[in-house]
Coordinates of C-alpha atoms in Angstrom, one line a residue:
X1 CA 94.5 98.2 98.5
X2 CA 97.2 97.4 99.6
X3 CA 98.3 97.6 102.0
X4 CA 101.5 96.7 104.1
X5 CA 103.8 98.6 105.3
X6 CA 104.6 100.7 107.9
X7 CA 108.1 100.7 109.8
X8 CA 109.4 101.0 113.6
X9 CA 112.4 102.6 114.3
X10 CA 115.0 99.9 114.8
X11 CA 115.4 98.9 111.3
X12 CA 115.4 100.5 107.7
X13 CA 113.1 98.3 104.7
X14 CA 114.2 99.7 102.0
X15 CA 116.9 101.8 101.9
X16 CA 120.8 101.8 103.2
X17 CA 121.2 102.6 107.0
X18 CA 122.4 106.3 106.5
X19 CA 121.3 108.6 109.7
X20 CA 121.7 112.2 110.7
X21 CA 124.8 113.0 112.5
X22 CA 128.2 112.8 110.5
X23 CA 129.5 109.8 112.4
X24 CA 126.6 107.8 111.4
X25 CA 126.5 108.6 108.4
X26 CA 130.2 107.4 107.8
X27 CA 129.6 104.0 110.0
X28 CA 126.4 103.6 108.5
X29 CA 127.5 104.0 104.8
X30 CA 130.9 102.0 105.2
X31 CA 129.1 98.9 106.3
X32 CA 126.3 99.5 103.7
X33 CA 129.7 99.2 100.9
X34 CA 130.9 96.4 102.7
X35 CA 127.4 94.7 102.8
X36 CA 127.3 95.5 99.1
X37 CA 130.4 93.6 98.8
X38 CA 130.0 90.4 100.8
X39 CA 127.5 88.5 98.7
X40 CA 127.0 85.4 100.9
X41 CA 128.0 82.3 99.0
X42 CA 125.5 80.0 101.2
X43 CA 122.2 78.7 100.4
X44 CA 119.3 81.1 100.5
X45 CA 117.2 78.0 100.7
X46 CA 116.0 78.8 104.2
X47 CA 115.4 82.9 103.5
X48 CA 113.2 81.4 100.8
X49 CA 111.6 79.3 102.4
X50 CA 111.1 81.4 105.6
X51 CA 109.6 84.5 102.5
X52 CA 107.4 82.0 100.9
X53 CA 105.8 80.8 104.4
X54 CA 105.7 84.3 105.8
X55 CA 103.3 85.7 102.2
X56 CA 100.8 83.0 103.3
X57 CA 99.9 86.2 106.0
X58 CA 99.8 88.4 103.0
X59 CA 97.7 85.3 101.1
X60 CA 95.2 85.8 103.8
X61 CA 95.2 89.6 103.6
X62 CA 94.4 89.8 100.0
X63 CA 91.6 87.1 100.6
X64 CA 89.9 89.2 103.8
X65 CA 90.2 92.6 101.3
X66 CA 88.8 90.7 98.3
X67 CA 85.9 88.6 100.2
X68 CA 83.1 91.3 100.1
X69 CA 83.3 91.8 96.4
X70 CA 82.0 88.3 94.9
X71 CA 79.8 87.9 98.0
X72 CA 77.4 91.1 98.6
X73 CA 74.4 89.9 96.7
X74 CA 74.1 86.6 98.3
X75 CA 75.4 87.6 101.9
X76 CA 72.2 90.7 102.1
X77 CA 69.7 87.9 100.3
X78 CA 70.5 85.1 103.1
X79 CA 70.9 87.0 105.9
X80 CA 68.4 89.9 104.7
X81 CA 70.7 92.9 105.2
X82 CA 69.8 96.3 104.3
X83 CA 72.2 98.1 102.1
X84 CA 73.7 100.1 105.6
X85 CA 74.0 96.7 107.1
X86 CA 76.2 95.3 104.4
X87 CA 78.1 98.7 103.9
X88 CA 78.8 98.4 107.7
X89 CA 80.0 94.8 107.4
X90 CA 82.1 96.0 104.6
X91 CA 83.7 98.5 106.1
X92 CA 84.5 96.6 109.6
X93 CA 87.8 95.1 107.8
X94 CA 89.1 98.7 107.8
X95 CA 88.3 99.6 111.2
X96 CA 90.0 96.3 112.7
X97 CA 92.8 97.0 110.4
X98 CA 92.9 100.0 112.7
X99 CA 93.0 98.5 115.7
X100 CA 95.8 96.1 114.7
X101 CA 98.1 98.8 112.2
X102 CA 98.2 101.0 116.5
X103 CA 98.8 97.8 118.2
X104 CA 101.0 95.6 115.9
X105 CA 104.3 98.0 116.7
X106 CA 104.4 96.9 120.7
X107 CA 102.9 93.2 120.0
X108 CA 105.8 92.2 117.2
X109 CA 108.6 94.0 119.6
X110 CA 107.1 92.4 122.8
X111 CA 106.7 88.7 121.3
X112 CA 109.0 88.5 118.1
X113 CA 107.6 88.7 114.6
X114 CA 107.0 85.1 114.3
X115 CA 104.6 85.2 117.5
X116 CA 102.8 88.0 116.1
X117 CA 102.0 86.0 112.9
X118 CA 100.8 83.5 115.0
X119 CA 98.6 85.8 117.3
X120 CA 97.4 87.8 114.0
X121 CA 96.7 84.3 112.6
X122 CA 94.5 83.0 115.5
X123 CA 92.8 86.7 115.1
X124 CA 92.1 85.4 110.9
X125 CA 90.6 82.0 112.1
X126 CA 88.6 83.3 114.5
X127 CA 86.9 85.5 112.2
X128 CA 86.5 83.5 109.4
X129 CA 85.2 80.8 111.5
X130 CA 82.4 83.1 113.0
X131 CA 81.9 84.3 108.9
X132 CA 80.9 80.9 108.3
X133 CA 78.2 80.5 111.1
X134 CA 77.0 83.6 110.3
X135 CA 72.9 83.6 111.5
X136 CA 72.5 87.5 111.9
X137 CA 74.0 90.7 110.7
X138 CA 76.2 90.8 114.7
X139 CA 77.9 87.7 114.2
X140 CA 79.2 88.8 110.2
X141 CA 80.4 91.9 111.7
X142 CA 81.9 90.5 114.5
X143 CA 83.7 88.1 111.8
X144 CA 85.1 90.6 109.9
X145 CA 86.1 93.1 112.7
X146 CA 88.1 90.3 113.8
X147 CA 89.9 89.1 110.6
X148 CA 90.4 93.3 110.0
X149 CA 92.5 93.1 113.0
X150 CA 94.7 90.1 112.0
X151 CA 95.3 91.5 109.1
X152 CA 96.2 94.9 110.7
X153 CA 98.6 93.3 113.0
X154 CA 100.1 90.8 109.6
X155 CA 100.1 94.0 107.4
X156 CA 102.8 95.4 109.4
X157 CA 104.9 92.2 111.0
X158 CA 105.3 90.2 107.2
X159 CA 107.5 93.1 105.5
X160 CA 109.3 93.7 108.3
X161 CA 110.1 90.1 109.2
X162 CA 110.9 89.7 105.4
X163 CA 113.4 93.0 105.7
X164 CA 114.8 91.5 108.6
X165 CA 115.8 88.1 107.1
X166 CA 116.8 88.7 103.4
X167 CA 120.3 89.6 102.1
X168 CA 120.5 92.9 100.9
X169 CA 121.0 92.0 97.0
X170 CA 117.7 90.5 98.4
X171 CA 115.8 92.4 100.1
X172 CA 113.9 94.6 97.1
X173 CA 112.8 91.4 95.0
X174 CA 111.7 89.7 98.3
X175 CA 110.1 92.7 99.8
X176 CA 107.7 92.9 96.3
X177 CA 106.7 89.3 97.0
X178 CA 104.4 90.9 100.1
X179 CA 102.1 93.3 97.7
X180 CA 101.7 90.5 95.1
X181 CA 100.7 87.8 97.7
X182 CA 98.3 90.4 98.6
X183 CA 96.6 91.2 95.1
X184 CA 96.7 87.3 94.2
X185 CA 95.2 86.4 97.4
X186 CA 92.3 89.0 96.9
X187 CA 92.3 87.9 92.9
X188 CA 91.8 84.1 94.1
X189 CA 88.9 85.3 96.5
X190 CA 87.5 87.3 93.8
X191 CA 87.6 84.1 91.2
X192 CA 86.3 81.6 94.3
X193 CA 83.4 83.8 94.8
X194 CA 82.3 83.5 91.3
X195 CA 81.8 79.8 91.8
X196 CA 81.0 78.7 95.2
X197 CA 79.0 80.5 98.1
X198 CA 79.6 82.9 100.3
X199 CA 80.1 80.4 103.6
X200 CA 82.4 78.3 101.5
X201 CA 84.2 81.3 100.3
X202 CA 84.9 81.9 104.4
X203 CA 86.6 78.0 104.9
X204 CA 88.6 78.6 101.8
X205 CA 89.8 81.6 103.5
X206 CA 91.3 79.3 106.5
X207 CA 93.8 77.4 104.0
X208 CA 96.2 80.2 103.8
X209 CA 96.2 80.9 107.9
X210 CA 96.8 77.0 108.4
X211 CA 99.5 76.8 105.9
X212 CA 101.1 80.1 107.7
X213 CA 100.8 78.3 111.7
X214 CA 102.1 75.1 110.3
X215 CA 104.6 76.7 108.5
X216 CA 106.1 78.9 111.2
X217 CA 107.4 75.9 112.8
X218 CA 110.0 75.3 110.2
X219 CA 111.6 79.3 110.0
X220 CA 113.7 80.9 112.6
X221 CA 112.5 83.8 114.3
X222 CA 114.6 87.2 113.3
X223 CA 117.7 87.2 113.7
X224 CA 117.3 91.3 114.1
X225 CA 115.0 90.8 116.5
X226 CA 116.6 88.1 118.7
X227 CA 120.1 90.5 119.1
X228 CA 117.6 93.6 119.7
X229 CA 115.9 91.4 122.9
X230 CA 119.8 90.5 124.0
X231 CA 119.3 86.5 123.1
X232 CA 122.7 86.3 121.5
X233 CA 123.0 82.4 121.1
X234 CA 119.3 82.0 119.4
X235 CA 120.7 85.1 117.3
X236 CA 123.3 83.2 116.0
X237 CA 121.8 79.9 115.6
X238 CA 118.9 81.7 113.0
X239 CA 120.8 84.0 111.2
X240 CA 123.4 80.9 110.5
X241 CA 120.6 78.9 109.5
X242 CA 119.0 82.0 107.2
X243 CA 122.8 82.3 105.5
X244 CA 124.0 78.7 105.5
X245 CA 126.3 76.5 107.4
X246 CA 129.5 76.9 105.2
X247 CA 129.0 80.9 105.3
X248 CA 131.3 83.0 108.0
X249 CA 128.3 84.8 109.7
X250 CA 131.0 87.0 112.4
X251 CA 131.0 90.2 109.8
X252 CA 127.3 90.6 109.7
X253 CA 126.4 89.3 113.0
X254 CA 128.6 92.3 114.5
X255 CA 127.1 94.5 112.1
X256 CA 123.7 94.2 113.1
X257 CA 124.7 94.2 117.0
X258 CA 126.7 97.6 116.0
X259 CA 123.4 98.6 114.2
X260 CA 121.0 97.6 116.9
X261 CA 123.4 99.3 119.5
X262 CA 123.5 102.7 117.3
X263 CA 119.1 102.8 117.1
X264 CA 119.2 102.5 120.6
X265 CA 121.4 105.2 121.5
X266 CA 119.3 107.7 119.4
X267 CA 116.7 109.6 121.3
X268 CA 113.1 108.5 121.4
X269 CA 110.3 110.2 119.1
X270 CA 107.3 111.4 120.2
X271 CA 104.1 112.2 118.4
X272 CA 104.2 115.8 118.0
X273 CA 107.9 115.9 117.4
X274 CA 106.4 114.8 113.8
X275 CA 105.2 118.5 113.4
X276 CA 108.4 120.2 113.9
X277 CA 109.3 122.3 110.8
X278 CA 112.0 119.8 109.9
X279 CA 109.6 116.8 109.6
X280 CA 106.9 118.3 108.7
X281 CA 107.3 118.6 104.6
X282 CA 108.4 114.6 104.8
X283 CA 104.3 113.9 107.2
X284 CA 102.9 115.9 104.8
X285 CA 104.1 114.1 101.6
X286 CA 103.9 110.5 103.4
X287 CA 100.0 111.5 104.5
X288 CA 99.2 113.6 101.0
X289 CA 100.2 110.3 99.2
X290 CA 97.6 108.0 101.6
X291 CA 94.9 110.5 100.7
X292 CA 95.6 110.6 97.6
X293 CA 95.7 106.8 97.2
X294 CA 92.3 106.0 99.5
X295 CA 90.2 108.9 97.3
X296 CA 90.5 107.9 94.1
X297 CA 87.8 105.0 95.6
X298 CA 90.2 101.7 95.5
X299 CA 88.3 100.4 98.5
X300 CA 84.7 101.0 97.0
X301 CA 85.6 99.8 93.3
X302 CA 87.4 97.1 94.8
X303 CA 85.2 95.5 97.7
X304 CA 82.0 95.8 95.7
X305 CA 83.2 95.1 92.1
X306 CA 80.3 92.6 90.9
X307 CA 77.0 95.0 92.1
X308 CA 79.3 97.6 90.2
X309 CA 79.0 95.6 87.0
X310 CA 75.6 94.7 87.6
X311 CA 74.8 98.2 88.3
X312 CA 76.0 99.1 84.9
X313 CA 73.7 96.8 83.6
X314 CA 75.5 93.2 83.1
X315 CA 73.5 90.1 84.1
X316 CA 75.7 88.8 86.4
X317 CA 78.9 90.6 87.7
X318 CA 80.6 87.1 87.5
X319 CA 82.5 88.1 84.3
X320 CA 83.4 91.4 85.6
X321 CA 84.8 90.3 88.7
X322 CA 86.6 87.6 87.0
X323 CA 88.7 90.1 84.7
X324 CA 89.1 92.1 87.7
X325 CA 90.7 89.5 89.3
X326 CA 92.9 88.5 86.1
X327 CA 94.0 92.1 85.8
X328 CA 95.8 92.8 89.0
X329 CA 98.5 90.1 89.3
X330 CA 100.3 91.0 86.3
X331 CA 100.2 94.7 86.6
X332 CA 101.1 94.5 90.0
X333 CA 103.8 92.7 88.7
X334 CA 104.6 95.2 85.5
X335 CA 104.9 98.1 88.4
X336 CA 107.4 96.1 90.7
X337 CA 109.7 96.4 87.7
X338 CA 109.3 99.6 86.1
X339 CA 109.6 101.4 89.8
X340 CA 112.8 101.0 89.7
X341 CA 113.6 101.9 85.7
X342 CA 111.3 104.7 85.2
X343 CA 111.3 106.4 88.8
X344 CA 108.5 107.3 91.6
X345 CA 107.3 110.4 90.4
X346 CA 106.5 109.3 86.8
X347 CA 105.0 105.9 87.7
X348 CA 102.5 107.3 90.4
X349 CA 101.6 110.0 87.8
X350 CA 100.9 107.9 84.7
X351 CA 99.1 105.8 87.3
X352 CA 97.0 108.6 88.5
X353 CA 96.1 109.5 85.0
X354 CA 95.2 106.3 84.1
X355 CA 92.9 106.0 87.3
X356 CA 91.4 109.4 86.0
X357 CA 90.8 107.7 82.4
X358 CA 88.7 104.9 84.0
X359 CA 86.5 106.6 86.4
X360 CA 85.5 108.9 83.6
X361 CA 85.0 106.2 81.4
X362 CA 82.9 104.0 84.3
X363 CA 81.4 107.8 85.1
X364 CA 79.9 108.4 81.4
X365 CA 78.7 104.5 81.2
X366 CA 76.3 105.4 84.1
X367 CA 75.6 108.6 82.9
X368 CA 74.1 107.2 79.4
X369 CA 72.4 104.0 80.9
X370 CA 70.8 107.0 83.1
X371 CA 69.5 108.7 80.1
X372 CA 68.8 105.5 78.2
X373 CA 71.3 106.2 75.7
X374 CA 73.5 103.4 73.6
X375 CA 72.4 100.9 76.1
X376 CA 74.1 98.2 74.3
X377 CA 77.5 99.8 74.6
X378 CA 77.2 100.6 78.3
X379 CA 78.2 97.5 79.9
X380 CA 81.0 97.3 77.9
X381 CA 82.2 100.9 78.4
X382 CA 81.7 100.4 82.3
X383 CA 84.1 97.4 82.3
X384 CA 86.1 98.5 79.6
X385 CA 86.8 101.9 82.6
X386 CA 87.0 99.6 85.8
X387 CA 89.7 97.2 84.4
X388 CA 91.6 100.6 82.7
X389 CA 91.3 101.7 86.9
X390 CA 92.4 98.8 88.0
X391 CA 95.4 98.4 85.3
X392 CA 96.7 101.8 86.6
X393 CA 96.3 101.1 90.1
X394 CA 98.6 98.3 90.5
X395 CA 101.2 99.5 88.3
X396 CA 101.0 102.7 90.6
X397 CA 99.1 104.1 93.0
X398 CA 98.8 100.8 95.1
X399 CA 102.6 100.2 95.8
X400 CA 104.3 103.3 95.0
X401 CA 103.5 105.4 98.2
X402 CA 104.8 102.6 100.3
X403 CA 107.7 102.6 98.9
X404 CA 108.0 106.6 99.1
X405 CA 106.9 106.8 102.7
X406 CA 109.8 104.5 103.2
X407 CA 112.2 106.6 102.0
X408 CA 111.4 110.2 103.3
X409 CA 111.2 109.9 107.1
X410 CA 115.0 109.8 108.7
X411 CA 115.3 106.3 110.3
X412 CA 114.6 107.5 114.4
X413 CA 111.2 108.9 113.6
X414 CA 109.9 105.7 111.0
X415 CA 107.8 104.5 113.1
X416 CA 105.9 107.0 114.8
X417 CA 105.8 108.2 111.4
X418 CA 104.8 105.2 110.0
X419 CA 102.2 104.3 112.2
X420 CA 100.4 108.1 111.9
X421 CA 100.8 107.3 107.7
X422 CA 99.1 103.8 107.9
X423 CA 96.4 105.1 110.5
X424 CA 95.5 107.4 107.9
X425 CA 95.5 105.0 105.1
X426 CA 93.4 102.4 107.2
X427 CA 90.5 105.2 108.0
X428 CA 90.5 106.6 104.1
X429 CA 90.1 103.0 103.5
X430 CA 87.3 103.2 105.9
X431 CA 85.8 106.2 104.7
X432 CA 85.9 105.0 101.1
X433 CA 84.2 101.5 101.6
X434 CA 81.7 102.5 103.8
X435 CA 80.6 105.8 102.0
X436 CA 80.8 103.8 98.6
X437 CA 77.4 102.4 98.2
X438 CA 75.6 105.5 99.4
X439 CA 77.4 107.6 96.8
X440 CA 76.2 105.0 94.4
X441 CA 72.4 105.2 95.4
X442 CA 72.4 109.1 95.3
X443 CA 74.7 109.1 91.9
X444 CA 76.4 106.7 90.1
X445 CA 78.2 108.8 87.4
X446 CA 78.4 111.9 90.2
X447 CA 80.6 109.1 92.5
X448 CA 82.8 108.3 89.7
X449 CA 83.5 111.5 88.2
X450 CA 84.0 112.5 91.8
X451 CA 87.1 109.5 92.1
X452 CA 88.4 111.1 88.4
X453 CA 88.6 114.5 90.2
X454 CA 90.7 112.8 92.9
X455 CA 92.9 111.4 90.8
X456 CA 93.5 114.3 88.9
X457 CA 94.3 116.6 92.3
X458 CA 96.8 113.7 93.1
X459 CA 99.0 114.5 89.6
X460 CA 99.2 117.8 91.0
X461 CA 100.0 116.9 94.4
X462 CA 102.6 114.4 92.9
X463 CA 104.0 117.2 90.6
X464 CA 104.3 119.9 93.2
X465 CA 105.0 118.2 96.7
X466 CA 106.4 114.8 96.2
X467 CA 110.8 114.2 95.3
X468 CA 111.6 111.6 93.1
X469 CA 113.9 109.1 95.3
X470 CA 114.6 106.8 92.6
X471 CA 118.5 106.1 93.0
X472 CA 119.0 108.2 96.2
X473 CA 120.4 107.7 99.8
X474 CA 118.2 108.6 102.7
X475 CA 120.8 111.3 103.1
X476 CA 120.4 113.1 99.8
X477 CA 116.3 112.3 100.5
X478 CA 116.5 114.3 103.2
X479 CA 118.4 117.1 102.0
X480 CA 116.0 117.7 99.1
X481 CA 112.8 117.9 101.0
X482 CA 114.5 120.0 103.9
X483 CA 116.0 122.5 101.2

């Protein structure tokens, strides 16, 4: 799932600072060229650094999304769960996720990003903790609601701390490092879980929190945030530290107080200003794509991979959940470059097909071990369609509406915007890991063919609804979806 992403209105991730209004615009741009320009010549030791500690929240992410996979069968045989039980304690992650993607806007502003990460953090330790001396079904959900809600609150504060410290030559190749943290941490979960036991499986999940508190003490907070909260000297002091000592730090220093000045001068957004005929194509691309990504079942194939496999008549779902694991890291990796070369439209569309290929594939392996035909060759068809899924998720449909729901809101509305798009990811999430064993008892083949039917209504939406924004200002964005 993914995950990660959703903006407030004082700074841009992705894109060049270029608002409505002509005199923005022409600030805006200028300084962008400039910024272009000035490659700093100083070490980006410390942004490295300060990137690299800061992915140890996504680490942990991708761990929490990835725990309920490898552990379902021995979780409901210790602890005698029913199949709602577990389903429930599955879905939990989502709803905390909730509760931390509504909160996580005020709590980063109100205590800086690195604060957050450690509140978040203490959330993730918690919860793991109470995981591990797990006795009865109240004290697992209570785990996993809270490590949902660290997550929540680190799914939103890690890119935008990361966006707020890189150079932008930077600041695409760092920003990727977020959503591969976050498939490597839930591939590491899924190969731990294959080998040790479910309790173990929730101390392992402390070593990335405890790298992340311990590591927080050597980074600076934001520089972005600092100026917005008026501490000029600590401003200073970090963003010298994140550029180096030998670099002259004036130019951009007065460009992100100029910046900072301009957000705050534009008016305040509310709610159901998102619904006004000129922002409503841009809510109804960012929330189509969310849908679209949550109903193709990511959250169901994903959290309960190994009954899956074992479903579709494998032994063990060991080996499945092993080359499920093995599968995203380097297609999440494939799609971080080709986003760039081949364009939005094209990648979420090959990805959506390839989706579409798998959970027909999955679909007709269930269908024929139902009728007891070519039982031999069902297993392998069924893994053969998951890992196809999961192939064409990552290179697509996992980080490409992200990065579109980035680019088509104008830069005063982001994060109300933002936070309504993410909302709705976190409850299709929800929806789709909780309904997801259900749908399996009533049909197997009827659940996945019901995913490839999803997958096929996103290529459409994709085709009729959604801009390509590959190579294009926010200015130009705009002016295509408003035209």
């Amino acid at each position: 799932m993914a995950i990660e992403q959703h903006k407030d209105d004082v700074h841009d991730l992705q894109e060049p600072f270029i608002q409505q209004g002509k005199d923005v615009v022409t600030v805006a741009a200028g300084k962008d060229v400039e910024s272009n320009k000035r490659v700093g010549n100083g070490s980006v030791g410390m942004v490295l650094l300060s990137t690299f500690v800061t992915v140890c929240g996504s680490f942990s992410f991708g761990t929490c999304v990835g725990y309920s996979a490898p552990t379902q069968a021995a979780i409901r045989t210790d602890l005698n769960l029913s199949l709602a039980q577990f389903s429930m304690f599955g879905s939990l992650v989502t709803i905390g996720a909730m509760l931390g993607a509504i909160t996580s806007g005020r709590i980063t502003d109100f205590i800086g990003r690195k604060g957050a990460m450690r509140m978040s953090t203490g959330f993730c330790i918690s919860g793991w903790l109470a995981l591990f001396l797990s006795k009865d079904p109240y004290t697992l959900d209570i785990g996993r609601l809270l490590t949902g809600y660290g997550i929540g609150v680190i799914s939103y504060v890690v890119p935008v701390y990361i966006a707020e410290i890189a150079p932008k030559n930077l600041r695409g190749g760092l920003a990727t490092t977020n959503q591969l943290m976050i498939v490597i941490g839930a591939s590491m979960s899924f190969l731990l879980g294959s080998i040790i036991d479910w309790r173990q499986l929730a101390l392992a999940g402390l070593v990335p929190c405890f790298c992340l508190l311990i590591g927080l003490w050597f980074i600076p907070e934001s520089p972005r945030w600092l100026a917005k909260v008026g501490h000029e000297k600590e401003f200073q002091v970090a963003l010298r530290r994140l550029r180096g000592k030998d670099v002259d730090i004036s130019e951009e220093a007065d460009e992100i107080l100029d910046y900072i000045e301009t957000l705050q001068s534009l008016p305040k957004t509310k709610f159901l200003n998102l619904f006004q005929t000129k922002h409503l194509r841009s809510v109804v691309i960012g929330v189509g794509l969310m849908v679209c990504q949550q109903s193709v079942g990511i959250n169901g194939i994903g959290f309960y991979t190994a009954e899956t496999f074992v479903a579709a008549g494998f032994s063990s779902g060991k080996v499945g959940t092993i080359a499920y694991a093995c599968m995203q890291v380097p297609f999440t990796i494939l799609g971080a470059i080709l986003m760039d070369k081949s364009g939005r439209r094209p990648l979420i569309m090959a990805s959506a097909g390839g989706t579409f290929l798998g959970c027909f594939m999955t679909g007709i392996a269930f269908f024929l071990k139902g009728q007891s035909l070519f039982l031999g060759w069902t297993p392998l068809l069924a893994i053969a369609g998951v890992l196809i899924y999961v192939a064409a998720f990552s290179i697509g449909l996992g980080p490409v509406p992200w990065v579109i729901m980035s680019e088509i809101f104008p830069i005063h509305v982001k994060g109300t915007a933002g936070s309504l798009v993410v909302l709705i990811n976190w409850l299709g999430a929800w929806v789709v890991s909780y309904t997801f064993n259900f749908l399996m008892s009533w049909s197997s083949p009827g659940t996945l063919f019901l995913y490839a039917g999803c997958s096929l209504l996103t290529i459409l939406f994709v085709a009729k609804l959604v801009p390509e924004t590959k190579g294009k200002t926010l200015e130009e964005i705009q002016a295509n979806i408003n035209s």
